[in-house]
Amino acid sequence: MKILIKGGRVIDPAQGIDQTMDLLIEEGRVARAGRNIEGGDAEIIDASGKVVAPGFLDIHVHLRDPGYEYKEDIVSGTRAAAAGGFTSVACMPNTSPFNDNKAITLYIRNKAKEEGSANVFPVASITKCLKGETLSEMGDLKAAGCIGFSDDGRPVASGEVMRRGMEYAKGFGMPIISHSEELSIVGDGVMNDGFIATELGLKGIPWVAETAAVARDVMLAEYTGARLHVCHISTRQSLEIIRNARKRGARITCEVTPHHFTLTEEAVRGYDTNTKMNPPLRGAEDVAAMKEGLADGTIDAIATDHAPHHYDEKNVEYNIAHNGIVGLETALPLTLRLVEEGVLSLRDAVARLTCGPARALGIPRGTLEEGSVADVTIFDPELEWTVDAAKFASKSRNTPFGGWKMKGAATHTILGGKIVYKRES
Ligand SMILES: [Zn+2]
């Protein structure tokens, strides 16, 4: 099976390429990029006016499978990924049972391979049952195919347990992925602490609940020499700590979600529970800092923290609604808004969705280099559409972006040389 993608703007930041040309895919691999390639009997995709990029990676996704298939499963979640232009996702271990053992890891990998529309790279837990007490069998989990360790959804409360987790992870050459949150400071807060929380009568979560935990884990990473990836940063103070640690040469990467660089706590007015997430939406200065961090490269990756929930789990009062929103199918146009605003070049925007996340977690994807696996995303940066959550490939509809006018969408998503998604025009 051959595919010839003709006349697109090929952007591959990993190779420093941004040029209009053709791309030939043969036997699941990138065979060649260049001008006027003859494809013979290849299937032709006309990509004129479109961008041809390495398949996007979302390194923070909750596929909810096993255990919560009423919210999402590996089939629907990877379909949502493909529709959003993502060919690879890393899925978090807070499933039921937890992904703290190789049987669950193998279940996820096999189901994804047989029925999925994207590569699924499982993240295993740091501690058994995400309890923060006993370390998981990291060696077994690595052998089963996990790519990193995280108790995402919960912090590892004990600094000593995290320190030992980092030492073991380092020994196995694997990153620790930190959900940084100091629960004793969070208390029963449900939104960003400040004037708006007071006005709305909601309990606040101060920035230091995140940043104190980021600081601890950054220090532990410097102390142990472990590789640390910090999840979903949302405060300017967290960013500053990571920026300084990197200047000192620490092996630290981080990610930001589209909602944290798009929305502020203002969105909580009206009590839409689709504005409730963890970490919470912050202030305008924090959003500005996230954009700066993306622009200067301190933030390596845009990751969605795709967190599907059932209607009934969101259609309740703000205080008791579940945290999180779906993100796979809105990430690309929200990222492209940063290009329109002049925050990022198109090339850097693509980098934060491809080689940035790939390098952060050591995933062998994110380039169109000759011979590499043909995971390719073709997108039309000008295509205008309106978000209708009812049309999501995801099983869940919990988005604060419903009705938003968007610009930019994936038109073809190619996984290992096969077209897994094609946008109907
Ligand atoms: Zn998290």
Coordinates of C-alpha atoms in Angstrom, one line a residue, residues 258-260 262-263 272 274 277 325-327 330 334 386-388 392 398-406:
P258 CA -5.0 24.1 25.7
H259 CA -7.6 25.2 28.3
H260 CA -4.9 26.6 30.6
T262 CA -7.0 29.7 26.4
L263 CA -9.3 30.3 29.4
D272 CA -20.6 25.9 34.0
N274 CA -17.2 22.2 32.2
M277 CA -10.8 21.0 36.2
I325 CA -12.8 18.1 30.2
V326 CA -12.4 16.3 26.9
G327 CA -9.7 17.8 24.8
T330 CA -10.4 20.8 20.1
L334 CA -6.9 26.2 20.1
T386 CA -18.1 25.3 15.0
V387 CA -17.7 22.9 17.9
D388 CA -20.7 20.7 18.3
F392 CA -17.5 14.2 19.0
N398 CA -17.8 17.6 28.6
T399 CA -16.3 20.6 26.9
P400 CA -16.4 24.3 27.7
F401 CA -15.8 25.1 24.0
G402 CA -19.2 24.0 22.7
G403 CA -20.4 26.5 20.1
W404 CA -17.0 28.1 19.7
K405 CA -16.0 29.1 16.2
M406 CA -12.7 27.4 15.4

